PDB file of N, CA and C in Angstrom:
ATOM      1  N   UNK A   1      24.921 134.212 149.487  1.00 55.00           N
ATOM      2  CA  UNK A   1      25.841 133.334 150.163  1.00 55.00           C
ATOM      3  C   UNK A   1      26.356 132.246 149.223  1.00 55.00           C
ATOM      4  N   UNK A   2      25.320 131.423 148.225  1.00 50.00           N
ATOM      5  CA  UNK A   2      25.662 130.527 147.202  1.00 50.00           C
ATOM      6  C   UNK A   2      26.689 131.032 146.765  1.00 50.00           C
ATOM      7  N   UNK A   3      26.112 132.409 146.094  1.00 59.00           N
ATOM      8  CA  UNK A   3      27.707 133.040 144.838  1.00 59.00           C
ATOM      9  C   UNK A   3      28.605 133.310 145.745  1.00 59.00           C
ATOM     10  N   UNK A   4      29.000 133.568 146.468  1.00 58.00           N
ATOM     11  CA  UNK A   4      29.875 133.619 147.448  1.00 58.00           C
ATOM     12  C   UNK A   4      31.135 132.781 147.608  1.00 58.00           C
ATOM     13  N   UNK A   5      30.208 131.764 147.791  1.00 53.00           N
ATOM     14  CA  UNK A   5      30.824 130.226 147.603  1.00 53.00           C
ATOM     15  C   UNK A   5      31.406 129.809 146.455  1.00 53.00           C
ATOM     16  N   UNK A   6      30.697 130.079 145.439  1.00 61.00           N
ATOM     17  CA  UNK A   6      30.943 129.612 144.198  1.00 61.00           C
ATOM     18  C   UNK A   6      32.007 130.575 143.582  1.00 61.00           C
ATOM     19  N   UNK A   7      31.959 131.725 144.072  1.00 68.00           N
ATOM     20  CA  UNK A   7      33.331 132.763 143.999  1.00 68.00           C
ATOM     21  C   UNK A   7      34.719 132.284 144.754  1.00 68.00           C
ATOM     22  N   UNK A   8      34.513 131.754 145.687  1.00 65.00           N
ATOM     23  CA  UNK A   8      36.117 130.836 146.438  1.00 65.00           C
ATOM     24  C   UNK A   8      36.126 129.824 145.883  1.00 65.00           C
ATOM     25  N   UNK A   9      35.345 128.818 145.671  1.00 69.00           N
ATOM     26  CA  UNK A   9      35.622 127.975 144.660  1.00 69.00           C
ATOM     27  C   UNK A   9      36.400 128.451 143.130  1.00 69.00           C
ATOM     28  N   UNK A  10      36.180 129.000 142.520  1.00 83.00           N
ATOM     29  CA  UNK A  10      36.628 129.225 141.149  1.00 83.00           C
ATOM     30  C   UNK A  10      38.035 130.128 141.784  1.00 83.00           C
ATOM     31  N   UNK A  11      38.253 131.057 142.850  1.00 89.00           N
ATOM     32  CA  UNK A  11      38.999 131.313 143.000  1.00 89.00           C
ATOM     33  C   UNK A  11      40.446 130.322 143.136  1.00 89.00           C
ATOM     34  N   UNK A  12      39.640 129.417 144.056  1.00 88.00           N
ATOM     35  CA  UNK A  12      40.687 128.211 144.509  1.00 88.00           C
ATOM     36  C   UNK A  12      41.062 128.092 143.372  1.00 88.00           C
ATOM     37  N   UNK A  13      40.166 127.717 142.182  1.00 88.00           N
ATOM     38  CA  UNK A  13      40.669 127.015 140.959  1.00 88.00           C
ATOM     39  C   UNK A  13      41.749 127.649 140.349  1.00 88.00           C
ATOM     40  N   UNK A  14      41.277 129.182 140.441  1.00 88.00           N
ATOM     41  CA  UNK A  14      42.523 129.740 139.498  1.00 88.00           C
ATOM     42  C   UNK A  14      43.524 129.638 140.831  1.00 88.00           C
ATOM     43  N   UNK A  15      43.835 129.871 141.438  1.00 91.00           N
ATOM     44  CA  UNK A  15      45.051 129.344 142.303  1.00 91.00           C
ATOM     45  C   UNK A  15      45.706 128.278 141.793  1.00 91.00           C
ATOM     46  N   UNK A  16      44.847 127.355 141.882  1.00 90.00           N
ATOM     47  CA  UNK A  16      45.766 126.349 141.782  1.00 90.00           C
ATOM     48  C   UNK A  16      46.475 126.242 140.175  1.00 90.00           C
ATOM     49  N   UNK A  17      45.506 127.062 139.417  1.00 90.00           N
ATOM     50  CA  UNK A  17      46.146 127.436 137.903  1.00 90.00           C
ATOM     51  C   UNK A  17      47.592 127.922 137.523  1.00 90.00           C
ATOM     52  N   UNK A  18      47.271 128.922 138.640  1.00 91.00           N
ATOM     53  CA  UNK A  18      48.567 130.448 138.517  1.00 91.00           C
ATOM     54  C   UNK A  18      49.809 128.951 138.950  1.00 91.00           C
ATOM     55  N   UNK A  19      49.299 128.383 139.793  1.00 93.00           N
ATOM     56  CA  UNK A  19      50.860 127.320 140.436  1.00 93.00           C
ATOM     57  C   UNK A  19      51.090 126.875 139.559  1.00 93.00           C
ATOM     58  N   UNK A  20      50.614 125.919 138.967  1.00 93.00           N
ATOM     59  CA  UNK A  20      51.158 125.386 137.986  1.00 93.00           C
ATOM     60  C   UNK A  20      51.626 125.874 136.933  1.00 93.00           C
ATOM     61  N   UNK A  21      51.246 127.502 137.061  1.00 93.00           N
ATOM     62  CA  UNK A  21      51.367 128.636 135.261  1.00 93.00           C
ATOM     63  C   UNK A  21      53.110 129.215 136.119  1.00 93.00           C
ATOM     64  N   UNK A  22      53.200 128.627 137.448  1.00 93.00           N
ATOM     65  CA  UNK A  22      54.028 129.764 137.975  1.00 93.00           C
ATOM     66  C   UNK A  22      55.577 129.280 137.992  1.00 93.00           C
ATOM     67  N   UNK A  23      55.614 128.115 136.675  1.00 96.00           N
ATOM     68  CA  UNK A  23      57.184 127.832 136.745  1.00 96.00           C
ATOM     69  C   UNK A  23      57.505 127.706 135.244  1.00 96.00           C
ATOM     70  N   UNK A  24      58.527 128.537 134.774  1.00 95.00           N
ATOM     71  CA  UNK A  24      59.095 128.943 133.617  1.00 95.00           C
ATOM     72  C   UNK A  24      59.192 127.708 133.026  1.00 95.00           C
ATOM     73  N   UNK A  25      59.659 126.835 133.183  1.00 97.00           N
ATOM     74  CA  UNK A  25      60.038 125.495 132.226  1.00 97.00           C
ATOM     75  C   UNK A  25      58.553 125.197 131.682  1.00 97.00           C
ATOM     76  N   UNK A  26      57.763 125.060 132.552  1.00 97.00           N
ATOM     77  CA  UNK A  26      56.116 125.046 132.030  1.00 97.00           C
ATOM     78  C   UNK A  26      55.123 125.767 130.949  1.00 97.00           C
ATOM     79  N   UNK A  27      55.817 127.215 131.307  1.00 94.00           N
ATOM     80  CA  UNK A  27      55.278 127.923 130.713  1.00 94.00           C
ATOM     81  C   UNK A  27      55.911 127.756 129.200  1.00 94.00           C
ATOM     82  N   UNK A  28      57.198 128.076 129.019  1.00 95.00           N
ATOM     83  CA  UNK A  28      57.394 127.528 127.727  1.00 95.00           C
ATOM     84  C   UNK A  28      57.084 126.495 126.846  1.00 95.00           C
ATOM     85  N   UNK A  29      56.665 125.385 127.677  1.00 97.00           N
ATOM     86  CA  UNK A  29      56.735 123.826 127.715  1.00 97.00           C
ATOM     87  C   UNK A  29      55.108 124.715 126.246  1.00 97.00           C
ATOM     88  N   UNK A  30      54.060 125.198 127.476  1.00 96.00           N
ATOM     89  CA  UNK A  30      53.194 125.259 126.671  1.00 96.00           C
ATOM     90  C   UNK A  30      53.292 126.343 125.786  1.00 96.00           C
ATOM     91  N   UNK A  31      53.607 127.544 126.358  1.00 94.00           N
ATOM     92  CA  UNK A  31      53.938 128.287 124.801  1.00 94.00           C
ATOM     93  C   UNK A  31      54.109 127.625 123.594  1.00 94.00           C
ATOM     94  N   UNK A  32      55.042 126.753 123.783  1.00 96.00           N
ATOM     95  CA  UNK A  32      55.270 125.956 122.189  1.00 96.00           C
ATOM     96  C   UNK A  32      54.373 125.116 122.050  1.00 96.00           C
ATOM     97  N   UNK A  33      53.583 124.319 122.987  1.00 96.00           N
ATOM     98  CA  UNK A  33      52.898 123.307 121.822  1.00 96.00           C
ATOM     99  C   UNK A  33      51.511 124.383 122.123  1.00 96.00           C
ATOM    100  N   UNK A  34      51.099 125.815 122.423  1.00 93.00           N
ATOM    101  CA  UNK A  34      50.641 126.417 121.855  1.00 93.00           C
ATOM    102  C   UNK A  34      50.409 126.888 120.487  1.00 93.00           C
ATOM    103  N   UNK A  35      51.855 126.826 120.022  1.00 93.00           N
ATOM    104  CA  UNK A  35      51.702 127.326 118.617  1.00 93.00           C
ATOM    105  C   UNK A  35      51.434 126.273 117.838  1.00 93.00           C
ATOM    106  N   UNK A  36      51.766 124.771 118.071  1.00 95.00           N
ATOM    107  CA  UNK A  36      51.408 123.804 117.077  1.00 95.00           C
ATOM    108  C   UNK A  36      51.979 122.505 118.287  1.00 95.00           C
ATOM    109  N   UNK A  37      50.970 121.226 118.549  1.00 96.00           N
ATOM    110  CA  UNK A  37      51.177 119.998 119.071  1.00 96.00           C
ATOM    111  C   UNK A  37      52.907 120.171 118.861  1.00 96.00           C
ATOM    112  N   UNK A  38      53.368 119.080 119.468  1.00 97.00           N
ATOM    113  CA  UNK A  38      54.401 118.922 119.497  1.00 97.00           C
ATOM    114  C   UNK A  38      54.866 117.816 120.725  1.00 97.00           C
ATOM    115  N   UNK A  39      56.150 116.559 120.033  1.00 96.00           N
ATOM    116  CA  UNK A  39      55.623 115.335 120.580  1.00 96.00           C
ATOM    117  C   UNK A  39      56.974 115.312 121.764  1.00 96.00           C
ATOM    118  N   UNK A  40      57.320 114.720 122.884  1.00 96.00           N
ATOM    119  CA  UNK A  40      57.979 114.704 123.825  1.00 96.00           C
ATOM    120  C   UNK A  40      59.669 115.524 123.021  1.00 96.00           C
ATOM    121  N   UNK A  41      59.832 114.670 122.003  1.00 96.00           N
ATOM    122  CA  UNK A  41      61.734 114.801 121.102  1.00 96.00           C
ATOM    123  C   UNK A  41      61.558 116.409 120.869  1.00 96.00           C
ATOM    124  N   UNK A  42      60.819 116.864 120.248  1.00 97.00           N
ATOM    125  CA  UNK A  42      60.528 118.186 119.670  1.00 97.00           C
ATOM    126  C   UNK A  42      60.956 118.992 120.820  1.00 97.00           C
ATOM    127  N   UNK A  43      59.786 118.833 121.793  1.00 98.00           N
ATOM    128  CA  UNK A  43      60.206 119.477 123.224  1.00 98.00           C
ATOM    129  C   UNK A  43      61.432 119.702 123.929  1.00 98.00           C
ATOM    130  N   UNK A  44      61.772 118.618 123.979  1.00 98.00           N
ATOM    131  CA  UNK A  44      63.128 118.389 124.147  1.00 98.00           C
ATOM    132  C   UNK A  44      64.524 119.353 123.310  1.00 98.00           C
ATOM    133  N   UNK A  45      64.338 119.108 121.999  1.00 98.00           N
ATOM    134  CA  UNK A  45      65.538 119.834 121.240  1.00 98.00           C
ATOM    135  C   UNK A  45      64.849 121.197 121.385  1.00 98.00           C
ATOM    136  N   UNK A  46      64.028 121.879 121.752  1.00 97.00           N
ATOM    137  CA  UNK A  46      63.510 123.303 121.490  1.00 97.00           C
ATOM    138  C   UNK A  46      63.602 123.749 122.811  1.00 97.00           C
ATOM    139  N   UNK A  47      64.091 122.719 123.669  1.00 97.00           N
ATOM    140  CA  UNK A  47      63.985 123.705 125.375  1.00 97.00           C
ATOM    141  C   UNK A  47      65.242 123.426 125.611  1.00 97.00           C
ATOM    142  N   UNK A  48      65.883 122.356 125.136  1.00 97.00           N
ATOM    143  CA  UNK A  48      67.653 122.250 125.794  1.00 97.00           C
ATOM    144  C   UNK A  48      67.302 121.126 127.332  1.00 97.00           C
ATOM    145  N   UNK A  49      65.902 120.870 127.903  1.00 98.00           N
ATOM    146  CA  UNK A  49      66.035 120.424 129.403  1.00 98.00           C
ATOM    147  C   UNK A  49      65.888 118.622 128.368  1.00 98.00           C
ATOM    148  N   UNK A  50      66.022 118.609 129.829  1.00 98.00           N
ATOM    149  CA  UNK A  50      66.104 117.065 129.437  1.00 98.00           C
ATOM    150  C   UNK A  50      65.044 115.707 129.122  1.00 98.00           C
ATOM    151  N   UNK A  51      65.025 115.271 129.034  1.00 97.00           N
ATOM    152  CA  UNK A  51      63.743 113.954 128.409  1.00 97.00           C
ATOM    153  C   UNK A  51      63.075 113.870 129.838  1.00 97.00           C
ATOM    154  N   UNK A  52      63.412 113.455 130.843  1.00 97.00           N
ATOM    155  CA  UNK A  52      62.760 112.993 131.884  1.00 97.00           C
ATOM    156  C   UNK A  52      62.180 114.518 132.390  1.00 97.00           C
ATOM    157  N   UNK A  53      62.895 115.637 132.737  1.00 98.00           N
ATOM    158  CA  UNK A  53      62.188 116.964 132.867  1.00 98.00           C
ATOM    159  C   UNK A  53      61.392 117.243 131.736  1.00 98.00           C
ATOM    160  N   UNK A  54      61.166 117.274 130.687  1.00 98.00           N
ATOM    161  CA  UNK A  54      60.125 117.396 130.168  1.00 98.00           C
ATOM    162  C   UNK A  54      58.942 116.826 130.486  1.00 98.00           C
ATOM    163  N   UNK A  55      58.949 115.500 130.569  1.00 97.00           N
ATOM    164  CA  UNK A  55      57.929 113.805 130.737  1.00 97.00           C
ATOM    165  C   UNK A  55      57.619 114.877 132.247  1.00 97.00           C
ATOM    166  N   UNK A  56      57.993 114.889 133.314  1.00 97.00           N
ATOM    167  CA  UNK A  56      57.749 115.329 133.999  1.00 97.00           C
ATOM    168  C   UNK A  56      56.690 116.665 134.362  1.00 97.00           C
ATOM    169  N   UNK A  57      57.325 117.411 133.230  1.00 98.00           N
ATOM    170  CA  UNK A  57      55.832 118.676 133.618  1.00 98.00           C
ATOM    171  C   UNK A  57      55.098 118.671 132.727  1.00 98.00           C
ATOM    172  N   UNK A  58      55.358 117.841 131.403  1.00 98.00           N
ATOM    173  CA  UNK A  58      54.172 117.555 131.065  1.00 98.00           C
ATOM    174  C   UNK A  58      53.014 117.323 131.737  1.00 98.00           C
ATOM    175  N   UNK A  59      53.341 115.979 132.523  1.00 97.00           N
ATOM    176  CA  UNK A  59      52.471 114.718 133.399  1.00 97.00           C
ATOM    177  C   UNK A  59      52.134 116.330 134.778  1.00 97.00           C
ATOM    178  N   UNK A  60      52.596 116.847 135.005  1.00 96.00           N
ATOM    179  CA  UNK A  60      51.915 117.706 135.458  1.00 96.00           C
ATOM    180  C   UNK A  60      50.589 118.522 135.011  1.00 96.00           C
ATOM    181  N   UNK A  61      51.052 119.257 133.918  1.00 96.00           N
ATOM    182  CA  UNK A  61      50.578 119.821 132.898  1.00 96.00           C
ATOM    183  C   UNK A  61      48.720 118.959 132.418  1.00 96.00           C
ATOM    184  N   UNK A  62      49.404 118.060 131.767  1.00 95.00           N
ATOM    185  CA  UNK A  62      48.092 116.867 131.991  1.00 95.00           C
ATOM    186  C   UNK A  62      47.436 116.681 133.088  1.00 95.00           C
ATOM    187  N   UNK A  63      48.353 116.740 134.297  1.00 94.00           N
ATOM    188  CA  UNK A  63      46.900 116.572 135.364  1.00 94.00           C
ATOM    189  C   UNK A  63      46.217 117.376 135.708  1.00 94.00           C
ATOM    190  N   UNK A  64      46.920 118.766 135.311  1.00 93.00           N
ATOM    191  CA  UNK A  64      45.982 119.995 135.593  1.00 93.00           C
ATOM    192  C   UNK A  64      45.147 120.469 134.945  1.00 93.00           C
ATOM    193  N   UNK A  65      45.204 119.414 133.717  1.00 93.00           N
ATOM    194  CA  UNK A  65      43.838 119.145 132.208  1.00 93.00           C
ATOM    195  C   UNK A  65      44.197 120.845 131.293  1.00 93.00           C
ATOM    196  N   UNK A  66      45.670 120.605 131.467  1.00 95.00           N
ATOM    197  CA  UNK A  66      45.942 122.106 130.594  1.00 95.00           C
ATOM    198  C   UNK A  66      46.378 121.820 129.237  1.00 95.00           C
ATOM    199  N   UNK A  67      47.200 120.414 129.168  1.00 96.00           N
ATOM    200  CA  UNK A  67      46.987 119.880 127.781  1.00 96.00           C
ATOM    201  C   UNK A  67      46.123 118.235 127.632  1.00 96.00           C
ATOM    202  N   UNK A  68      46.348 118.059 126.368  1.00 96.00           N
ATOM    203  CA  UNK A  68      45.963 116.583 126.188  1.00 96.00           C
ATOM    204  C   UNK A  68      47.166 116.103 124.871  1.00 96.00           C
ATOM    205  N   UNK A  69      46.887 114.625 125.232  1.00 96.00           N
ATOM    206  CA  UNK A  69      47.290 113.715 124.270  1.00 96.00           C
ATOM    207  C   UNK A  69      47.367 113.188 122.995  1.00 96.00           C
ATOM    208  N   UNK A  70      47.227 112.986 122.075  1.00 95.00           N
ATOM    209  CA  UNK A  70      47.148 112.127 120.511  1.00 95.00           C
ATOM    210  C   UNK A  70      48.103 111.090 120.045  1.00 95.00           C
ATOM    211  N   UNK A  71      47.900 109.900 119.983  1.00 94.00           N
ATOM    212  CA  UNK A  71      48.775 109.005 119.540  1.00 94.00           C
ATOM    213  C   UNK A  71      49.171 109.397 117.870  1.00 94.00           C
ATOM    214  N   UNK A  72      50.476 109.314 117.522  1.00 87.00           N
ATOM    215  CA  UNK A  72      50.820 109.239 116.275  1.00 87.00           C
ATOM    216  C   UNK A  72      51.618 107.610 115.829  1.00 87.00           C
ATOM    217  N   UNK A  73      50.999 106.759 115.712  1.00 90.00           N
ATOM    218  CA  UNK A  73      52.335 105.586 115.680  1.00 90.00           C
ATOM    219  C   UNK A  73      52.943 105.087 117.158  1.00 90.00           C
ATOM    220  N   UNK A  74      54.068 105.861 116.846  1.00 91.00           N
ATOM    221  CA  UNK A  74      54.539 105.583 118.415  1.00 91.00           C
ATOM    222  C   UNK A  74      54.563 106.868 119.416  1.00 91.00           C
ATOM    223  N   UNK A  75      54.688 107.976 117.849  1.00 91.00           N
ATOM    224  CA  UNK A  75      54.287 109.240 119.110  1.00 91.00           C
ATOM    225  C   UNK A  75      53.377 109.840 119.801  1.00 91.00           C
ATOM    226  N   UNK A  76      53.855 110.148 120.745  1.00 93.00           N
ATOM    227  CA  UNK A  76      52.796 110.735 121.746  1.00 93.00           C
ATOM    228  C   UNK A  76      52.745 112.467 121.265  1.00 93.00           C
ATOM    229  N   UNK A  77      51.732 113.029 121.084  1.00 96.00           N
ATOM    230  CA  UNK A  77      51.806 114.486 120.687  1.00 96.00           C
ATOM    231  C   UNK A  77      50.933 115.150 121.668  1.00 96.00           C
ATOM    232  N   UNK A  78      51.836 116.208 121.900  1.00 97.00           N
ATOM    233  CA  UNK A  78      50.750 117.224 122.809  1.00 97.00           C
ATOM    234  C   UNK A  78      50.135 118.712 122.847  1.00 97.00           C
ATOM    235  N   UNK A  79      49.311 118.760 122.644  1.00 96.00           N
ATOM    236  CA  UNK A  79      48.387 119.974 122.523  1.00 96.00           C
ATOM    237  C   UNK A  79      47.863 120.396 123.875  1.00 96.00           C
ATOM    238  N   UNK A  80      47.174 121.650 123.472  1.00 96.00           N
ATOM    239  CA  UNK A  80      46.687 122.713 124.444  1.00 96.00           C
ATOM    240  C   UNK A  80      45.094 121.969 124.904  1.00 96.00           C
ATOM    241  N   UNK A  81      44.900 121.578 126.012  1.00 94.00           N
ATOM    242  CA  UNK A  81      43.612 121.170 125.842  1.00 94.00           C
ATOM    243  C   UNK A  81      42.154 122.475 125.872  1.00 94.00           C
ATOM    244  N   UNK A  82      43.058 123.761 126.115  1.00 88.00           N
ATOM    245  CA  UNK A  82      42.459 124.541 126.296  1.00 88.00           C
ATOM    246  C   UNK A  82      42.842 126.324 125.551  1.00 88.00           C
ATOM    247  N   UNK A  83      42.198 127.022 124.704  1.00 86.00           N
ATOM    248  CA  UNK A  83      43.148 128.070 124.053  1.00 86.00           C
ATOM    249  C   UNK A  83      43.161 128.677 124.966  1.00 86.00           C
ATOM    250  N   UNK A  84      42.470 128.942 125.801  1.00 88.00           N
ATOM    251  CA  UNK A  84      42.564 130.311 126.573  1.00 88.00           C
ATOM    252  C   UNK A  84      43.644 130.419 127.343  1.00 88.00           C
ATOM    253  N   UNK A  85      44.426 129.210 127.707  1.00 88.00           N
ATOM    254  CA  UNK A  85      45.782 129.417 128.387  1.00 88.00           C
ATOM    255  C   UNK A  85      46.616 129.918 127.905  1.00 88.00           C
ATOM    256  N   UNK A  86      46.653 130.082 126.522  1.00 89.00           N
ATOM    257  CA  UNK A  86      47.928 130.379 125.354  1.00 89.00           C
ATOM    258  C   UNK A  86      47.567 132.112 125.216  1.00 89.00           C
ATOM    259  N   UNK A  87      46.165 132.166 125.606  1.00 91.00           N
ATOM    260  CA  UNK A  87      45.625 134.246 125.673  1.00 91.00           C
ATOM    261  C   UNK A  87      46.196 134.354 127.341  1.00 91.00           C
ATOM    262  N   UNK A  88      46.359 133.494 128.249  1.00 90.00           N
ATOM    263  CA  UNK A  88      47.026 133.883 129.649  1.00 90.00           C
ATOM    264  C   UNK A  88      48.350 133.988 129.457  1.00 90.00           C
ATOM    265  N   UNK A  89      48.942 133.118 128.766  1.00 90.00           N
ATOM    266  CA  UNK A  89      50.292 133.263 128.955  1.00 90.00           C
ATOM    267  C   UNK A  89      50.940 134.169 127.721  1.00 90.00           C
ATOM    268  N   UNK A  90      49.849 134.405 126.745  1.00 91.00           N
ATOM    269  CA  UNK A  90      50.358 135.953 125.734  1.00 91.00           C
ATOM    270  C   UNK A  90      50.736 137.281 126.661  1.00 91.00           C
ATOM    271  N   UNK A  91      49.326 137.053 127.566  1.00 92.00           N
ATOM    272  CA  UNK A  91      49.119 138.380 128.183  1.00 92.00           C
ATOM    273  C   UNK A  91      50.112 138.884 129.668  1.00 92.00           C
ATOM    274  N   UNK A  92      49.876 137.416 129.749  1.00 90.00           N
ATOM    275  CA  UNK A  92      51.326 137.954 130.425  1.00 90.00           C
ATOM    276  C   UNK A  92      52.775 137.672 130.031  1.00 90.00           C
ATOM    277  N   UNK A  93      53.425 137.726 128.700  1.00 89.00           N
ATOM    278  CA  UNK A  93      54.403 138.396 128.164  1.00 89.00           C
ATOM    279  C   UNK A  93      54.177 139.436 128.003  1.00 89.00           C
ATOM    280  N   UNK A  94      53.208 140.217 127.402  1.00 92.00           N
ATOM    281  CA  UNK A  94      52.466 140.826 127.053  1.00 92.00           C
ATOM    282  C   UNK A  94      52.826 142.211 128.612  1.00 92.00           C
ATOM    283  N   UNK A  95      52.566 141.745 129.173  1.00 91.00           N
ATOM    284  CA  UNK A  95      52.386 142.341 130.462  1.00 91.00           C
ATOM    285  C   UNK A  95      53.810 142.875 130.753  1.00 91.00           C
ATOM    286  N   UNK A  96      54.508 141.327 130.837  1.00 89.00           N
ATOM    287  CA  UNK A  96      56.282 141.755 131.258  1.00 89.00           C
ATOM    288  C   UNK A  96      56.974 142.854 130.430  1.00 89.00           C
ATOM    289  N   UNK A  97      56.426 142.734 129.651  1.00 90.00           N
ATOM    290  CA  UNK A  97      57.421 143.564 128.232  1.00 90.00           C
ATOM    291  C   UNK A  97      56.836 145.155 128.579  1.00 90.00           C
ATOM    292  N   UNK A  98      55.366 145.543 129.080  1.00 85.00           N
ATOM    293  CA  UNK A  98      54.980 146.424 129.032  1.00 85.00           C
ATOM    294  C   UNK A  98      55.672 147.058 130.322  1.00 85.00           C
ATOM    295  N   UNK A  99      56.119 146.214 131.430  1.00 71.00           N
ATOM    296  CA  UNK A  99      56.691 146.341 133.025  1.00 71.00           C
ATOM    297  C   UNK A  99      57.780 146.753 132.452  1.00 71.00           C
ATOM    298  N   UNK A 100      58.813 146.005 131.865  1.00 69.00           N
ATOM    299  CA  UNK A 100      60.208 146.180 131.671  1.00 69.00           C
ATOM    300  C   UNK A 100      60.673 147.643 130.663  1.00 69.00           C
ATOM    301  N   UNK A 101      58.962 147.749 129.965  1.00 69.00           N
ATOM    302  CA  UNK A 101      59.431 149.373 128.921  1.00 69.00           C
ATOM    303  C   UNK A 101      59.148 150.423 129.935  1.00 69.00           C
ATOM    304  N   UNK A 102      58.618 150.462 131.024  1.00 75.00           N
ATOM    305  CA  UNK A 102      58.085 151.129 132.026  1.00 75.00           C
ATOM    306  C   UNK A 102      59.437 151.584 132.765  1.00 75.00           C
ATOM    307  N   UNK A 103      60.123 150.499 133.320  1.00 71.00           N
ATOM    308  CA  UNK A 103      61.274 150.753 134.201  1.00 71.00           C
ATOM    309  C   UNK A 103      62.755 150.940 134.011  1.00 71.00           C
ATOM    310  N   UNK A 104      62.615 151.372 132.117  1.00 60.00           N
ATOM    311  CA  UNK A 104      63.872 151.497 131.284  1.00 60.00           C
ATOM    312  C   UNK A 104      63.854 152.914 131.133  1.00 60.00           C
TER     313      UNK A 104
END
């Protein structure tokens, strides 16, 4: 009955993961500072969205403890607080590409 429990729990968790994994601006957001930190401006010229939409899912992003912070000076830089998100969101490109050679 414990593991049970402790199985909807972690389930919940990844739920609430997949939501936050489940909007494209995000996912890119971290794709890139997957491959290397990268500070709000960077983000910005490499996605085309705008300063405040970025700041925005970041501060999401952060609350869902998927990245973290580093002061540089005045910049703020942001990294993956975690790799294994950057092997979730490989795998599922990874995945799409294998769907889309499937239905060609």
């Amino acid at each position: 009955m414990v593991e049970a429990m402790s199985d909807a729990l972690d389930l919940g968790e990844a739920a609430r993961l997949f939501k936050v994994l489940g909007n494209e601006s995000r996912l890119r957001l971290l794709h890139l500072i997957g491959q290397e930190p990268r500070a709000v401006g960077a983000l910005v010229e490499e996605t085309g969205m705008s300063q405040p939409l970025v700041s925005q899912h970041l501060r999401t992003l952060r609350q869902a403890g998927l990245v973290s912070t580093s002061r540089h000076g005045n910049e703020v830089e942001y990294s993956l607080a975690d790799h294994h998100v950057s092997h979730v969101i490989d795998d599922a490109i990874a995945h799409s590409r294998e769907e889309s050679h499937k239905q060609n």
